[in-house]
PDB file of C-alpha atoms and ligand atoms in Angstrom:
ATOM      1  CA  MET E 113      -8.434 -10.710 -10.363  1.00 68.00           C
ATOM      2  CA  THR E 114     -10.385  -7.981 -12.143  1.00 80.00           C
ATOM      3  CA  PHE E 115      -9.390  -4.347 -12.107  1.00 88.00           C
ATOM      4  CA  THR E 116     -11.107  -1.360 -13.661  1.00 89.00           C
ATOM      5  CA  SER E 117      -9.962   2.146 -14.537  1.00 88.00           C
ATOM      6  CA  SER E 118     -11.235   3.325 -11.139  1.00 91.00           C
ATOM      7  CA  SER E 119      -9.083   0.809  -9.197  1.00 91.00           C
ATOM      8  CA  THR E 120      -6.219   2.593  -7.474  1.00 92.00           C
ATOM      9  CA  VAL E 121      -2.638   1.972  -8.523  1.00 91.00           C
ATOM     10  CA  ARG E 122      -1.814   1.132  -4.903  1.00 87.00           C
ATOM     11  CA  GLU E 123      -4.443  -1.618  -4.603  1.00 87.00           C
ATOM     12  CA  ILE E 124      -3.344  -3.163  -7.896  1.00 89.00           C
ATOM     13  CA  ALA E 125       0.327  -3.129  -6.804  1.00 87.00           C
ATOM     14  CA  LEU E 126      -0.625  -4.822  -3.540  1.00 85.00           C
ATOM     15  CA  GLN E 127      -2.931  -7.457  -4.975  1.00 83.00           C
ATOM     16  CA  LEU E 128      -0.868  -8.172  -8.055  1.00 84.00           C
ATOM     17  CA  PRO E 129       2.809  -7.516  -7.256  1.00 82.00           C
ATOM     18  CA  SER E 130       3.945  -8.348 -10.801  1.00 82.00           C
ATOM     19  CA  SER E 131       2.002  -5.229 -11.950  1.00 87.00           C
ATOM     20  CA  ILE E 132       4.828  -3.143 -10.469  1.00 87.00           C
ATOM     21  CA  ARG E 133       7.022  -3.960 -13.467  1.00 84.00           C
ATOM     22  CA  ILE E 134       4.321  -2.594 -15.777  1.00 87.00           C
ATOM     23  CA  PHE E 135       3.948   0.589 -13.730  1.00 88.00           C
ATOM     24  CA  GLU E 136       7.717   1.027 -13.828  1.00 86.00           C
ATOM     25  CA  ALA E 137       7.789   0.563 -17.590  1.00 86.00           C
ATOM     26  CA  PHE E 138       5.244   3.395 -18.005  1.00 87.00           C
ATOM     27  CA  GLY E 139       6.892   5.629 -15.368  1.00 84.00           C
ATOM     28  CA  ILE E 140       3.865   5.402 -13.033  1.00 87.00           C
ATOM     29  CA  ASP E 141       4.528   6.064  -9.354  1.00 83.00           C
ATOM     30  CA  TYR E 142       2.721   3.303  -7.420  1.00 83.00           C
ATOM     31  CA  CYS E 143       4.078   4.135  -3.946  1.00 82.00           C
ATOM     32  CA  CYS E 144       3.932   7.841  -2.971  1.00 76.00           C
ATOM     33  CA  GLY E 145       1.433   8.641  -5.713  1.00 70.00           C
ATOM     34  CA  GLY E 146      -0.291   5.257  -5.478  1.00 71.00           C
ATOM     35  CA  ASN E 147      -3.661   6.592  -4.367  1.00 82.00           C
ATOM     36  CA  LYS E 148      -4.458   7.698  -7.901  1.00 88.00           C
ATOM     37  CA  SER E 149      -6.973   5.744  -9.937  1.00 92.00           C
ATOM     38  CA  LEU E 150      -5.686   3.839 -12.936  1.00 92.00           C
ATOM     39  CA  MET E 151      -7.506   6.385 -15.088  1.00 92.00           C
ATOM     40  CA  GLN E 152      -5.639   9.349 -13.534  1.00 91.00           C
ATOM     41  CA  ALA E 153      -2.302   7.530 -13.578  1.00 90.00           C
ATOM     42  CA  SER E 154      -2.668   6.579 -17.230  1.00 90.00           C
ATOM     43  CA  GLN E 155      -3.513  10.184 -18.201  1.00 89.00           C
ATOM     44  CA  GLN E 156      -0.372  11.429 -16.442  1.00 85.00           C
ATOM     45  CA  ALA E 157       1.738   8.733 -18.094  1.00 85.00           C
ATOM     46  CA  GLY E 158       0.318   9.503 -21.540  1.00 88.00           C
ATOM     47  CA  VAL E 159      -1.081   6.012 -22.110  1.00 90.00           C
ATOM     48  CA  SER E 160      -4.704   4.923 -22.456  1.00 91.00           C
ATOM     49  CA  PRO E 161      -6.323   3.170 -19.459  1.00 90.00           C
ATOM     50  CA  GLU E 162      -7.464   0.402 -21.837  1.00 91.00           C
ATOM     51  CA  ARG E 163      -3.863  -0.307 -22.804  1.00 89.00           C
ATOM     52  CA  LEU E 164      -2.822  -0.509 -19.155  1.00 89.00           C
ATOM     53  CA  LEU E 165      -5.738  -2.794 -18.293  1.00 90.00           C
ATOM     54  CA  GLU E 166      -4.835  -5.001 -21.240  1.00 89.00           C
ATOM     55  CA  LYS E 167      -1.231  -5.234 -20.049  1.00 88.00           C
ATOM     56  CA  LEU E 168      -2.413  -6.094 -16.539  1.00 87.00           C
ATOM     57  CA  SER E 169      -4.753  -8.785 -17.803  1.00 86.00           C
ATOM     58  CA  GLU E 170      -1.822 -10.462 -19.594  1.00 84.00           C
ATOM     59  CA  LEU E 171       0.018 -10.970 -16.322  1.00 80.00           C
ATOM     60  CA  ASP E 172       0.140 -14.419 -14.919  1.00 63.00           C
ATOM     61  CA  VAL E 173      -1.551 -14.042 -11.550  1.00 62.00           C
ATOM     62  CA  GLN E 174       0.039 -17.233 -10.347  1.00 55.00           C
ATOM     63  CA  SER E 175       3.578 -16.039 -10.929  1.00 57.00           C
ATOM     64  CA  ALA E 176       4.908 -14.654  -7.694  1.00 57.00           C
ATOM     65  CA  ASP E 177       7.336 -11.780  -7.833  1.00 62.00           C
ATOM     66  CA  PRO E 178      10.125 -12.749  -5.456  1.00 59.00           C
ATOM     67  CA  ASP E 179      10.885  -9.088  -4.769  1.00 63.00           C
ATOM     68  CA  PHE E 180       7.471  -8.360  -3.308  1.00 65.00           C
ATOM     69  CA  SER E 181       5.225 -11.359  -2.756  1.00 67.00           C
ATOM     70  CA  PRO E 182       6.601 -12.705   0.512  1.00 81.00           C
ATOM     71  CA  TRP E 183       6.342  -9.445   2.428  1.00 88.00           C
ATOM     72  CA  GLN E 184       2.633  -9.498   3.151  1.00 86.00           C
ATOM     73  CA  GLN E 185       3.137 -12.640   5.212  1.00 88.00           C
ATOM     74  CA  ALA E 186       6.756 -12.440   6.406  1.00 93.00           C
ATOM     75  CA  SER E 187       7.602 -11.268   9.893  1.00 95.00           C
ATOM     76  CA  LEU E 188       7.953  -7.518  10.316  1.00 96.00           C
ATOM     77  CA  SER E 189      11.441  -8.057  11.721  1.00 96.00           C
ATOM     78  CA  SER E 190      12.585  -9.733   8.533  1.00 96.00           C
ATOM     79  CA  LEU E 191      10.896  -7.042   6.429  1.00 96.00           C
ATOM     80  CA  THR E 192      12.665  -4.207   8.298  1.00 97.00           C
ATOM     81  CA  GLN E 193      15.938  -6.114   7.967  1.00 97.00           C
ATOM     82  CA  HIS E 194      15.375  -6.584   4.236  1.00 96.00           C
ATOM     83  CA  ILE E 195      14.604  -2.863   3.760  1.00 97.00           C
ATOM     84  CA  ALA E 196      17.737  -1.823   5.631  1.00 97.00           C
ATOM     85  CA  GLU E 197      20.039  -4.319   3.951  1.00 97.00           C
ATOM     86  CA  ARG E 198      18.745  -3.975   0.438  1.00 96.00           C
ATOM     87  CA  HIS E 199      17.360  -0.468   0.042  1.00 97.00           C
ATOM     88  CA  HIS E 200      19.096   1.633   2.698  1.00 98.00           C
ATOM     89  CA  GLU E 201      22.433   0.133   1.765  1.00 97.00           C
ATOM     90  CA  PHE E 202      21.767   0.855  -1.911  1.00 97.00           C
ATOM     91  CA  VAL E 203      20.999   4.535  -1.150  1.00 98.00           C
ATOM     92  CA  ARG E 204      24.118   4.874   1.015  1.00 98.00           C
ATOM     93  CA  ASN E 205      26.244   3.609  -1.870  1.00 97.00           C
ATOM     94  CA  GLU E 206      24.472   5.441  -4.681  1.00 97.00           C
ATOM     95  CA  VAL E 207      24.117   8.955  -3.219  1.00 98.00           C
ATOM     96  CA  PRO E 208      27.875   9.741  -3.140  1.00 97.00           C
ATOM     97  CA  ARG E 209      28.448   7.958  -6.468  1.00 97.00           C
ATOM     98  CA  LEU E 210      25.710   9.921  -8.266  1.00 97.00           C
ATOM     99  CA  ASN E 211      26.764  13.213  -6.640  1.00 98.00           C
ATOM    100  CA  SER E 212      30.251  12.708  -8.020  1.00 96.00           C
ATOM    101  CA  LEU E 213      28.924  11.766 -11.500  1.00 96.00           C
ATOM    102  CA  PHE E 214      26.786  14.936 -11.414  1.00 97.00           C
ATOM    103  CA  GLU E 215      29.886  16.998 -10.668  1.00 97.00           C
ATOM    104  CA  LYS E 216      31.777  15.556 -13.634  1.00 95.00           C
ATOM    105  CA  VAL E 217      28.887  15.843 -16.097  1.00 96.00           C
ATOM    106  CA  ARG E 218      27.977  19.346 -14.952  1.00 95.00           C
ATOM    107  CA  SER E 219      31.523  20.635 -15.314  1.00 94.00           C
ATOM    108  CA  ARG E 220      31.775  19.314 -18.884  1.00 93.00           C
ATOM    109  CA  HIS E 221      28.233  19.812 -20.211  1.00 93.00           C
ATOM    110  CA  GLY E 222      26.662  22.359 -17.842  1.00 91.00           C
ATOM    111  CA  SER E 223      26.827  25.276 -20.267  1.00 91.00           C
ATOM    112  CA  ALA E 224      25.125  23.363 -23.100  1.00 92.00           C
ATOM    113  CA  HIS E 225      22.648  21.730 -20.686  1.00 94.00           C
ATOM    114  CA  PRO E 226      21.750  24.240 -17.970  1.00 94.00           C
ATOM    115  CA  GLU E 227      19.147  21.871 -16.447  1.00 96.00           C
ATOM    116  CA  LEU E 228      22.086  19.894 -14.995  1.00 97.00           C
ATOM    117  CA  THR E 229      22.644  22.554 -12.323  1.00 96.00           C
ATOM    118  CA  PRO E 230      19.198  22.477 -10.655  1.00 97.00           C
ATOM    119  CA  MET E 231      19.091  18.681 -11.102  1.00 98.00           C
ATOM    120  CA  SER E 232      22.387  18.233  -9.321  1.00 98.00           C
ATOM    121  CA  LEU E 233      21.481  20.658  -6.515  1.00 98.00           C
ATOM    122  CA  LEU E 234      18.129  19.001  -5.934  1.00 98.00           C
ATOM    123  CA  PHE E 235      19.684  15.530  -5.949  1.00 98.00           C
ATOM    124  CA  GLY E 236      22.223  16.734  -3.365  1.00 98.00           C
ATOM    125  CA  PHE E 237      19.418  17.824  -0.991  1.00 98.00           C
ATOM    126  CA  LEU E 238      17.380  14.717  -1.689  1.00 98.00           C
ATOM    127  CA  GLY E 239      20.348  12.456  -0.874  1.00 98.00           C
ATOM    128  CA  GLU E 240      21.122  14.241   2.370  1.00 98.00           C
ATOM    129  CA  ASP E 241      17.471  14.097   3.459  1.00 98.00           C
ATOM    130  CA  MET E 242      17.258  10.403   2.646  1.00 98.00           C
ATOM    131  CA  LEU E 243      20.353   9.591   4.696  1.00 98.00           C
ATOM    132  CA  ASN E 244      18.832  11.368   7.729  1.00 98.00           C
ATOM    133  CA  HIS E 245      15.462   9.744   7.136  1.00 98.00           C
ATOM    134  CA  MET E 246      16.921   6.224   6.979  1.00 98.00           C
ATOM    135  CA  GLN E 247      18.876   6.837  10.159  1.00 98.00           C
ATOM    136  CA  LYS E 248      15.628   7.722  11.979  1.00 97.00           C
ATOM    137  CA  GLU E 249      14.003   4.559  10.654  1.00 97.00           C
ATOM    138  CA  GLU E 250      16.919   2.375  11.701  1.00 97.00           C
ATOM    139  CA  GLN E 251      17.407   3.955  15.114  1.00 96.00           C
ATOM    140  CA  VAL E 252      13.835   4.604  16.206  1.00 94.00           C
ATOM    141  CA  LEU E 253      11.015   3.230  14.079  1.00 96.00           C
ATOM    142  CA  PHE E 254      12.322  -0.163  12.972  1.00 97.00           C
ATOM    143  CA  PRO E 255      13.528  -1.194  16.472  1.00 95.00           C
ATOM    144  CA  TYR E 256      10.105  -0.198  17.851  1.00 95.00           C
ATOM    145  CA  ILE E 257       8.307  -2.298  15.232  1.00 96.00           C
ATOM    146  CA  GLN E 258      10.590  -5.272  15.917  1.00 96.00           C
ATOM    147  CA  ARG E 259       9.952  -4.968  19.653  1.00 94.00           C
ATOM    148  CA  LEU E 260       6.211  -4.593  19.068  1.00 92.00           C
ATOM    149  CA  GLU E 261       6.215  -7.834  17.137  1.00 94.00           C
ATOM    150  CA  GLN E 262       8.238  -9.723  19.766  1.00 92.00           C
ATOM    151  CA  ASP E 263       5.964  -8.474  22.564  1.00 89.00           C
ATOM    152  CA  SER E 264       2.817  -9.333  20.676  1.00 86.00           C
ATOM    153  CA  GLU E 265       4.120 -12.873  20.083  1.00 86.00           C
ATOM    154  CA  GLN E 266       4.599 -13.168  23.837  1.00 84.00           C
ATOM    155  CA  GLY E 267       1.209 -11.595  24.520  1.00 81.00           C
ATOM    156  CA  THR E 268       2.676  -8.635  26.411  1.00 81.00           C
ATOM    157  CA  LEU E 269       1.834  -4.928  26.196  1.00 79.00           C
ATOM    158  CA  PRO E 270       3.294  -2.763  23.421  1.00 77.00           C
ATOM    159  CA  PRO E 271       6.570  -1.128  24.515  1.00 79.00           C
ATOM    160  CA  ALA E 272       6.422   2.393  25.977  1.00 82.00           C
ATOM    161  CA  THR E 273       7.709   5.086  23.621  1.00 84.00           C
ATOM    162  CA  PRO E 274       8.416   8.816  23.735  1.00 82.00           C
ATOM    163  CA  PHE E 275       6.235   9.252  20.626  1.00 84.00           C
ATOM    164  CA  GLY E 276       3.055   7.651  22.014  1.00 86.00           C
ATOM    165  CA  SER E 277       1.747   5.616  19.135  1.00 90.00           C
ATOM    166  CA  VAL E 278       3.422   4.299  15.991  1.00 92.00           C
ATOM    167  CA  ASP E 279       1.110   6.505  13.908  1.00 93.00           C
ATOM    168  CA  ARG E 280       3.196   9.568  14.653  1.00 94.00           C
ATOM    169  CA  PRO E 281       6.610   8.497  13.327  1.00 95.00           C
ATOM    170  CA  VAL E 282       4.838   6.740  10.443  1.00 96.00           C
ATOM    171  CA  GLU E 283       3.150  10.009   9.506  1.00 96.00           C
ATOM    172  CA  CYS E 284       6.510  11.825   9.546  1.00 96.00           C
ATOM    173  CA  MET E 285       8.161   9.122   7.443  1.00 97.00           C
ATOM    174  CA  MET E 286       5.315   9.202   4.922  1.00 96.00           C
ATOM    175  CA  ARG E 287       5.618  12.977   4.605  1.00 96.00           C
ATOM    176  CA  ASP E 288       9.332  12.551   3.881  1.00 97.00           C
ATOM    177  CA  HIS E 289       8.536   9.872   1.276  1.00 96.00           C
ATOM    178  CA  GLU E 290       6.097  12.168  -0.453  1.00 94.00           C
ATOM    179  CA  LYS E 291       8.629  14.987  -0.623  1.00 96.00           C
ATOM    180  CA  THR E 292      11.363  12.694  -1.945  1.00 96.00           C
ATOM    181  CA  GLY E 293       8.929  11.244  -4.488  1.00 94.00           C
ATOM    182  CA  ARG E 294       8.108  14.741  -5.767  1.00 94.00           C
ATOM    183  CA  GLU E 295      11.804  15.622  -5.979  1.00 96.00           C
ATOM    184  CA  ILE E 296      12.817  12.569  -8.003  1.00 95.00           C
ATOM    185  CA  GLN E 297       9.818  13.240 -10.264  1.00 93.00           C
ATOM    186  CA  GLN E 298      11.076  16.791 -10.757  1.00 96.00           C
ATOM    187  CA  ILE E 299      14.547  15.463 -11.675  1.00 97.00           C
ATOM    188  CA  ARG E 300      12.888  13.057 -14.135  1.00 95.00           C
ATOM    189  CA  GLU E 301      11.015  15.955 -15.747  1.00 94.00           C
ATOM    190  CA  TRP E 302      14.082  18.187 -16.018  1.00 96.00           C
ATOM    191  CA  SER E 303      15.946  15.349 -17.701  1.00 96.00           C
ATOM    192  CA  ASN E 304      13.002  14.616 -20.008  1.00 94.00           C
ATOM    193  CA  GLY E 305      12.530  11.140 -18.543  1.00 92.00           C
ATOM    194  CA  PHE E 306      16.296  10.525 -18.272  1.00 95.00           C
ATOM    195  CA  THR E 307      16.680  10.910 -22.020  1.00 95.00           C
ATOM    196  CA  LEU E 308      20.290  11.425 -23.047  1.00 94.00           C
ATOM    197  CA  PRO E 309      21.031  14.402 -25.282  1.00 93.00           C
ATOM    198  CA  GLU E 310      22.754  13.825 -28.595  1.00 90.00           C
ATOM    199  CA  GLY E 311      26.479  13.220 -28.252  1.00 84.00           C
ATOM    200  CA  ALA E 312      26.253  12.391 -24.536  1.00 88.00           C
ATOM    201  CA  CYS E 313      29.479  10.898 -23.188  1.00 91.00           C
ATOM    202  CA  LEU E 314      29.758   7.680 -21.207  1.00 91.00           C
ATOM    203  CA  THR E 315      29.722   9.543 -17.889  1.00 94.00           C
ATOM    204  CA  TYR E 316      26.451  11.250 -18.870  1.00 95.00           C
ATOM    205  CA  ARG E 317      25.033   7.826 -19.683  1.00 94.00           C
ATOM    206  CA  ALA E 318      26.245   6.379 -16.373  1.00 95.00           C
ATOM    207  CA  LEU E 319      24.574   9.285 -14.544  1.00 96.00           C
ATOM    208  CA  TYR E 320      21.195   8.866 -16.248  1.00 96.00           C
ATOM    209  CA  ASP E 321      21.260   5.068 -15.918  1.00 95.00           C
ATOM    210  CA  GLY E 322      22.092   5.522 -12.242  1.00 96.00           C
ATOM    211  CA  LEU E 323      19.280   8.040 -11.714  1.00 97.00           C
ATOM    212  CA  ARG E 324      16.756   5.763 -13.406  1.00 95.00           C
ATOM    213  CA  GLU E 325      17.839   2.882 -11.198  1.00 95.00           C
ATOM    214  CA  PHE E 326      17.752   5.130  -8.137  1.00 97.00           C
ATOM    215  CA  GLU E 327      14.165   6.140  -8.911  1.00 95.00           C
ATOM    216  CA  GLN E 328      13.127   2.515  -9.401  1.00 94.00           C
ATOM    217  CA  ASP E 329      14.719   1.475  -6.114  1.00 95.00           C
ATOM    218  CA  LEU E 330      13.088   4.429  -4.325  1.00 96.00           C
ATOM    219  CA  HIS E 331       9.637   3.418  -5.527  1.00 94.00           C
ATOM    220  CA  ARG E 332      10.136  -0.191  -4.432  1.00 93.00           C
ATOM    221  CA  HIS E 333      11.565   0.904  -1.090  1.00 96.00           C
ATOM    222  CA  VAL E 334       8.693   3.312  -0.373  1.00 96.00           C
ATOM    223  CA  HIS E 335       6.109   0.769  -1.545  1.00 94.00           C
ATOM    224  CA  LEU E 336       7.382  -1.745   1.014  1.00 95.00           C
ATOM    225  CA  GLU E 337       7.211   0.860   3.794  1.00 96.00           C
ATOM    226  CA  ASN E 338       4.045   2.833   2.950  1.00 95.00           C
ATOM    227  CA  ASN E 339       1.903   0.006   1.667  1.00 92.00           C
ATOM    228  CA  ILE E 340       3.092  -3.030   3.628  1.00 94.00           C
ATOM    229  CA  LEU E 341       5.290  -2.329   6.668  1.00 96.00           C
ATOM    230  CA  PHE E 342       3.500   0.724   8.090  1.00 97.00           C
ATOM    231  CA  PRO E 343      -0.106  -0.511   7.783  1.00 95.00           C
ATOM    232  CA  ARG E 344       0.900  -3.881   9.274  1.00 95.00           C
ATOM    233  CA  ALA E 345       2.720  -2.189  12.198  1.00 95.00           C
ATOM    234  CA  ILE E 346      -0.263   0.104  12.891  1.00 95.00           C
ATOM    235  CA  GLY E 347      -2.600  -2.915  12.814  1.00 94.00           C
ATOM    236  CA  LEU E 348      -0.367  -4.903  15.144  1.00 92.00           C
ATOM    237  CA  GLU E 349      -0.142  -2.064  17.650  1.00 91.00           C
ATOM    238  CA  ALA E 350      -3.917  -1.527  17.608  1.00 89.00           C
ATOM    239  CA  LYS E 351      -4.474  -5.245  18.189  1.00 87.00           C
ATOM    240  CA  ALA E 352      -1.991  -5.340  21.077  1.00 83.00           C
ATOM    241  CA  CYS E 353      -3.627  -2.279  22.692  1.00 80.00           C
ATOM    242  CA  ALA E 354      -7.098  -3.797  22.320  1.00 80.00           C
ATOM    243  CA  LEU E 355      -5.999  -7.027  24.003  1.00 74.00           C
ATOM    244  CA  ALA E 356      -4.248  -5.228  26.858  1.00 66.00           C
TER     245      ALA E 356
HETATM  246 FE1  FE2 S 113      13.478   3.192   4.418  1.00 79.51          FE
HETATM  247 FE1  FE2 S 114      11.286   5.508   4.587  1.00 79.51          FE
END
């Protein structure tokens, strides 16, 4: 598998899932911002494209990443179930936990570190938006995709929907992803890449570790939806309509 500096981050992440760990290590967004070329992404991350290409060439192409590899082939029903159980559940647990850590850290260190206030406010909005977004996916989009798959296996027409075609909700979900991606990036910048200030207490550390993990999970979650689930669902619907 040969990539160049003009290959997009998204195509590399899809063709070589183990590359995701490298992108994460350099703080490169491969999901919402995945349409960038490797050259653009490396400039933003402050690393040379040659260094990134070298790192990618060291990867063992045979080694499958169990977190990502099966999802190109697995059923869409199992993929939606995996997203809900693994990623949605994680967000539902982490949002209240991180909000409460923000409260504690802000009350103790807010005057010395004024960036904590906008960070905590933005995270509060981001969390609320994500909870609403996931509810829409679980109540509307995912059941439609599961039904679409069942019907196509039985050779019947795609189910009727109030939204017409799957493109519409997918477009809305992708807009939400983009906004959330920008917000977590903003929080990363305010915190200087989640770098702890001198003398940070254990709660401060727990907050920054939690935010870093939250960002990583968000990128994996959005990658599975934007780059695998949504294109496969759109393709399946188009195929079912063409056959009908
Ligand atoms: Fe989701
Ligand atoms: Fe989503």
